[in-house]
Coordinates of C-alpha atoms in Angstrom, one line a residue:
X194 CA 35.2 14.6 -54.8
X195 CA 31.8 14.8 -52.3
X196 CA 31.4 17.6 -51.0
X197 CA 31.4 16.8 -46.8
X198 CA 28.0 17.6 -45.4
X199 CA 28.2 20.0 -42.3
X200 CA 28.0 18.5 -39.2
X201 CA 24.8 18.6 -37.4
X202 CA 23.8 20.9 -34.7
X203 CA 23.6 18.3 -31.8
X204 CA 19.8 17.9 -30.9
X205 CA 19.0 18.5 -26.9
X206 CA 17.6 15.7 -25.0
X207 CA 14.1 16.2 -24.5
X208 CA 13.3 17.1 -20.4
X209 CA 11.7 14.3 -18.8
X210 CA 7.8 14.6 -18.5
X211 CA 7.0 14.8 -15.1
X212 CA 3.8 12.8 -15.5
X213 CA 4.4 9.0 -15.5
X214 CA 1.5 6.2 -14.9
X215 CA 1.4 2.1 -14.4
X216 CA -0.9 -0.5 -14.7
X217 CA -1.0 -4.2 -13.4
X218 CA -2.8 -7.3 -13.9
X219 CA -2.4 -9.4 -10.1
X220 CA -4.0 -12.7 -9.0
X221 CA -4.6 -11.3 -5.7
X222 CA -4.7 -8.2 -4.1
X223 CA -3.3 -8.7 -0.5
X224 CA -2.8 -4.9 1.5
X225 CA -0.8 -5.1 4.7
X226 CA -0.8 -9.0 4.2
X227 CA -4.8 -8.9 4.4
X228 CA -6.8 -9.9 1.6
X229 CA -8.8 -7.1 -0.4
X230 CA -11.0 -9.8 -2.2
X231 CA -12.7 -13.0 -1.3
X232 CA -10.2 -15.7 0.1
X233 CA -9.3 -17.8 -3.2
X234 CA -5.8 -18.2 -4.2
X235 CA -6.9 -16.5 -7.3
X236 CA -9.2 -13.4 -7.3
X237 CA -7.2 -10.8 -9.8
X238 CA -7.5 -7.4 -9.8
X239 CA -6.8 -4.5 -12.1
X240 CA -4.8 -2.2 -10.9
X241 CA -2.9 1.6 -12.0
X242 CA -2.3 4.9 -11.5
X243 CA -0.7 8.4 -12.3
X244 CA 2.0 10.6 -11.0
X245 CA 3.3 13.9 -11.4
X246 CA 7.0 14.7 -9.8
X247 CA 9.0 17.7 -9.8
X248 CA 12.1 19.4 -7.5
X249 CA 11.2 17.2 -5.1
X250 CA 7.3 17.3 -4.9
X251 CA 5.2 14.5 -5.8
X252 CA 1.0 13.8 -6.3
X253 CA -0.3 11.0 -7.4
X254 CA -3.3 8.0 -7.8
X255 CA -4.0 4.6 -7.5
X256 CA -6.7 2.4 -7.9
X257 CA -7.8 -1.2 -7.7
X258 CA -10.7 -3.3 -7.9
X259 CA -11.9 -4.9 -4.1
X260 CA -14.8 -7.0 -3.3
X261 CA -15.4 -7.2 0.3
X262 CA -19.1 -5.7 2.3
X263 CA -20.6 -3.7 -0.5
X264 CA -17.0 -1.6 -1.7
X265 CA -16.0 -2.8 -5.2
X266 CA -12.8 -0.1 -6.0
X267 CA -10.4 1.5 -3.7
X268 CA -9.1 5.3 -4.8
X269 CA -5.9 6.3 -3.3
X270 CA -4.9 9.9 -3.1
X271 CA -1.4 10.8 -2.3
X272 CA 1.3 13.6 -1.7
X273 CA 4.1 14.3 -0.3
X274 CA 7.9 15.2 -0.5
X275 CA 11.1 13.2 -1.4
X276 CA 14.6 14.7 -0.8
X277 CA 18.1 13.3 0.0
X278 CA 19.9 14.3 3.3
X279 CA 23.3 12.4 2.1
X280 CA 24.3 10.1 -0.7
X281 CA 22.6 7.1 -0.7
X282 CA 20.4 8.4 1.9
X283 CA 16.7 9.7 1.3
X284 CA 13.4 10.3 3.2
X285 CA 9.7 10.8 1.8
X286 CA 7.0 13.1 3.9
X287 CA 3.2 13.0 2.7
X288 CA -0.6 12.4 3.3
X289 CA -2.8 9.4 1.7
X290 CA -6.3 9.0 1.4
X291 CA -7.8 5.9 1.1
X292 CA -11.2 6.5 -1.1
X293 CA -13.9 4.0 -1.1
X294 CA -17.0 5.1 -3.3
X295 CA -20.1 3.3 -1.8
X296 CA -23.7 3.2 -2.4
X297 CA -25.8 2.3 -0.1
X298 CA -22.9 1.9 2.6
X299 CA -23.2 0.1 5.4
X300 CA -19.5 0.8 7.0
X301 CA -17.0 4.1 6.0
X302 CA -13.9 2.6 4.7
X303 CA -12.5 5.6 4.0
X304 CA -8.8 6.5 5.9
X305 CA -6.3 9.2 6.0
X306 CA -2.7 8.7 7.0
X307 CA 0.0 10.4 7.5
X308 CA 3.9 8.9 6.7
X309 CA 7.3 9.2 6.4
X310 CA 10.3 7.3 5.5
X311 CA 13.6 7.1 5.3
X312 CA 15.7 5.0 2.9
X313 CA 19.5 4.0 2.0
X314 CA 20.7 2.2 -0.8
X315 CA 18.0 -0.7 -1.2
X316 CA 16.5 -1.1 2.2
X317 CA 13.3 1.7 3.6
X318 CA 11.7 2.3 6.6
X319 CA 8.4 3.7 6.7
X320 CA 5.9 4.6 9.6
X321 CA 2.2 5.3 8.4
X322 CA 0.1 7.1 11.4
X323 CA -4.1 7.4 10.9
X324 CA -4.9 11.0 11.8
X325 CA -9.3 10.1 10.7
X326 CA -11.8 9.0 12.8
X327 CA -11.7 5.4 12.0
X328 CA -9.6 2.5 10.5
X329 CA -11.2 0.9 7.4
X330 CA -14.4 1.3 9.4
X331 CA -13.5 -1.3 12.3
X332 CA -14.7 0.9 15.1
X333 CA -18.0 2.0 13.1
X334 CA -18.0 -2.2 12.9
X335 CA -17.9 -2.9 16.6
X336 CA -20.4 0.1 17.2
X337 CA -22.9 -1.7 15.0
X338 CA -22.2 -4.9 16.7
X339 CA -22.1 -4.8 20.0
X340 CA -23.4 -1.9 20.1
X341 CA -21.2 0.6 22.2
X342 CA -22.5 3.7 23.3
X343 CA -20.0 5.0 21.5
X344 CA -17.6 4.2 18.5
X345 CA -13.9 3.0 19.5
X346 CA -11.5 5.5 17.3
X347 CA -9.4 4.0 14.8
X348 CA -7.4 7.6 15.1
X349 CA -3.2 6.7 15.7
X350 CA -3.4 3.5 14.5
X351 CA 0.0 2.9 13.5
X352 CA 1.3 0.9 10.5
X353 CA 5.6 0.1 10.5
X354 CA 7.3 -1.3 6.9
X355 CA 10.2 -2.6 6.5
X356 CA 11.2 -3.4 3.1
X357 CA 13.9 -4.1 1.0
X358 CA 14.3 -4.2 -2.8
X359 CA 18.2 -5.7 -3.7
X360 CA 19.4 -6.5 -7.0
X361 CA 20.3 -10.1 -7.6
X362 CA 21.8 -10.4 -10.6
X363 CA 21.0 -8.2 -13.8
X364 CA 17.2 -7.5 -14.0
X365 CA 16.5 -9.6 -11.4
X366 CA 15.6 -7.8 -8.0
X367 CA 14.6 -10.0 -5.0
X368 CA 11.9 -8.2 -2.6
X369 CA 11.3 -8.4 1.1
X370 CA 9.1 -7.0 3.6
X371 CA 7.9 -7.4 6.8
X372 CA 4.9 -5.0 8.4
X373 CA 3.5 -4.5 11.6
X374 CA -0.2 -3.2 11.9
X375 CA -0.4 -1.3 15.6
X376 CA -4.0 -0.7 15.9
X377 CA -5.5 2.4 18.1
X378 CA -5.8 1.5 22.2
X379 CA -9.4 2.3 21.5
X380 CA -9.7 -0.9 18.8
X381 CA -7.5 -3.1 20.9
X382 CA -9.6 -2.7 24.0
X383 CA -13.1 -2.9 22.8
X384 CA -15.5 -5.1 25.7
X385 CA -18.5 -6.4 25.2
X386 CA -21.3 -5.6 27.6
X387 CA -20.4 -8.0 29.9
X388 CA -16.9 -6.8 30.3
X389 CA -15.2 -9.1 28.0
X390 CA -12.5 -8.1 25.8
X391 CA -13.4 -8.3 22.0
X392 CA -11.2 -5.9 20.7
X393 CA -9.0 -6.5 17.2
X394 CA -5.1 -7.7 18.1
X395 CA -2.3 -6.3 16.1
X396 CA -0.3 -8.3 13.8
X397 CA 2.5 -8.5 11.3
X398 CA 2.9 -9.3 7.7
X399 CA 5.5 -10.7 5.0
X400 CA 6.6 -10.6 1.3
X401 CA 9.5 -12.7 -0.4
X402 CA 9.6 -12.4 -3.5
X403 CA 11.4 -11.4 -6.9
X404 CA 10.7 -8.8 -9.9
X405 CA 12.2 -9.2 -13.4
X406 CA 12.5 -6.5 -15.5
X407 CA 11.4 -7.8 -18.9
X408 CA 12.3 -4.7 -21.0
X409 CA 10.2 -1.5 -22.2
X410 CA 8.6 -0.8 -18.9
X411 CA 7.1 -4.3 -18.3
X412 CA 8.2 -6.5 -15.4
X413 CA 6.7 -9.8 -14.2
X414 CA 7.0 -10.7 -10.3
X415 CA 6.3 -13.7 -8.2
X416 CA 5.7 -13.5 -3.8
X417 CA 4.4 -15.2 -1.2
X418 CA 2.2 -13.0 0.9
X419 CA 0.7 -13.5 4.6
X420 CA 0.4 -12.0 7.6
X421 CA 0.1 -13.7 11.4
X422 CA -2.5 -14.1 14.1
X423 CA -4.8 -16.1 11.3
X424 CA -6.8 -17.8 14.0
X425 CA -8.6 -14.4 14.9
X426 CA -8.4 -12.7 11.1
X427 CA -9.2 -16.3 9.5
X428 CA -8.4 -16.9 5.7
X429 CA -7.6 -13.9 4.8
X430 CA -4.2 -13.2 6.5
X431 CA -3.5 -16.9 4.7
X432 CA -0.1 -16.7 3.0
X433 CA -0.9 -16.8 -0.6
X434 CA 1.8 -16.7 -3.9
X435 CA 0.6 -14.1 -5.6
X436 CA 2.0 -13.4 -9.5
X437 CA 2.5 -9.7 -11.1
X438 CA 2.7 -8.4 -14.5
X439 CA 3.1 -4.4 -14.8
X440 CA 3.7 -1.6 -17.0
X441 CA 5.4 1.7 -16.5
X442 CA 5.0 4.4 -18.8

């Protein structure tokens, strides 16, 4: 008879890298409900980045193409720490940098921010707190403009997110979100030289919409995308449905 073949020493799972990176195709790129291109329903934008993750610690990069004054890609720079105080409950600690490489710039886009979060189950809450100078140049802006004898801080600006990511049915997740931009006293309260107030007014912004999960690290996802006060901020706080295809890897 056969002779039985020894049985196989069984193999050990390989560790998980620690690196990961994604990459997206998106016909719009909307950030805090505010466009990031010109105001057509469809302006796409390339988008990815990489992350490294281990014990708790995280760094990481993403980038995107923009097109508004004379910035054309955004670099973000982040890092933090995620842990878990009970089951189902986590929090997240860490510093971005919003990068803007310019030539010849006319405004400096560039912000840092501080945030943390705390999550359960499916639903997060995140505060985001500017520790620069400026906000996405807006007091540089009014400086220029006005001009002031000198430029309203952007500093404590305060950003609040509210999202939710719950699982319809099987790979099928629907998304919501609803954001509130707090700007700095300084921005709010800019006046002109005759004493008028010209400063920015804070607003909120949405999302509703759904991801499917379409196997092997791909997903496709649909939203509508605005944000309020559109009849200071104009077209580009204009709710938009925005479509998403993405890759993990």
């Amino acid at each position: 008879h056969a002779q039985t073949a020894p049985a196989a020493a069984a193999t050990p799972e390989p560790a998980a890298s620690p690196f990961t990176a994604n990459i997206s195709l998106t016909t719009k790129y909307k950030f805090r409900g505010q466009d990031q291109g010109n105001t057509n329903w469809f302006s796409p934008a390339l988008q990815g980045g990489f992350d490294w993750s281990q014990n708790g610690f995280y760094l990481g990069n993403w980038n995107s193409n923009v097109s508004f004054s004379n910035a054309a890609l955004e670099m973000d720079f982040y890092g933090g720490y995620k842990g878990e105080i009970v089951k189902d409950v986590g929090y997240d600690v860490g510093i971005l940098q919003y990068y803007y490489p310019q030539k010849n710039r006319t405004l400096d886009f560039n912000v840092t921010e501080l945030y943390g979060a705390l999550s359960y189950d499916w639903l997060s809450f995140k505060t985001s707190w500017t520790v620069s100078k400026d906000y996405f140049g807006i007091g540089e802006s009014f400086q220029q403009g006005v001009p002031l004898t000198a430029m309203p801080k952007g500093r404590n600006t305060l950003y609040f997110d509210l999202s939710g990511n719950y699982p319809l049915v099987d790979k099928l997740t629907l998304n919501a979100h609803v954001g509130y931009t707090r700007y700095a006293s300084d921005l709010r309260n800019v006046r002109d030289g005759a004493g008028a107030s010209i400063g920015v007014p804070s607003f909120a912004d949405y999302k509703l919409g759904v991801t499917y999960d379409l196997g092997s690290g791909f997903s496709a996802a649909g939203a509508l995308v605005g944000a309020t006060k559109k009849n200071y901020y104009g077209d580009i706080n204009k709710a938009r449905v925005i479509f998403t295809i993405s890759k993990v890897m």
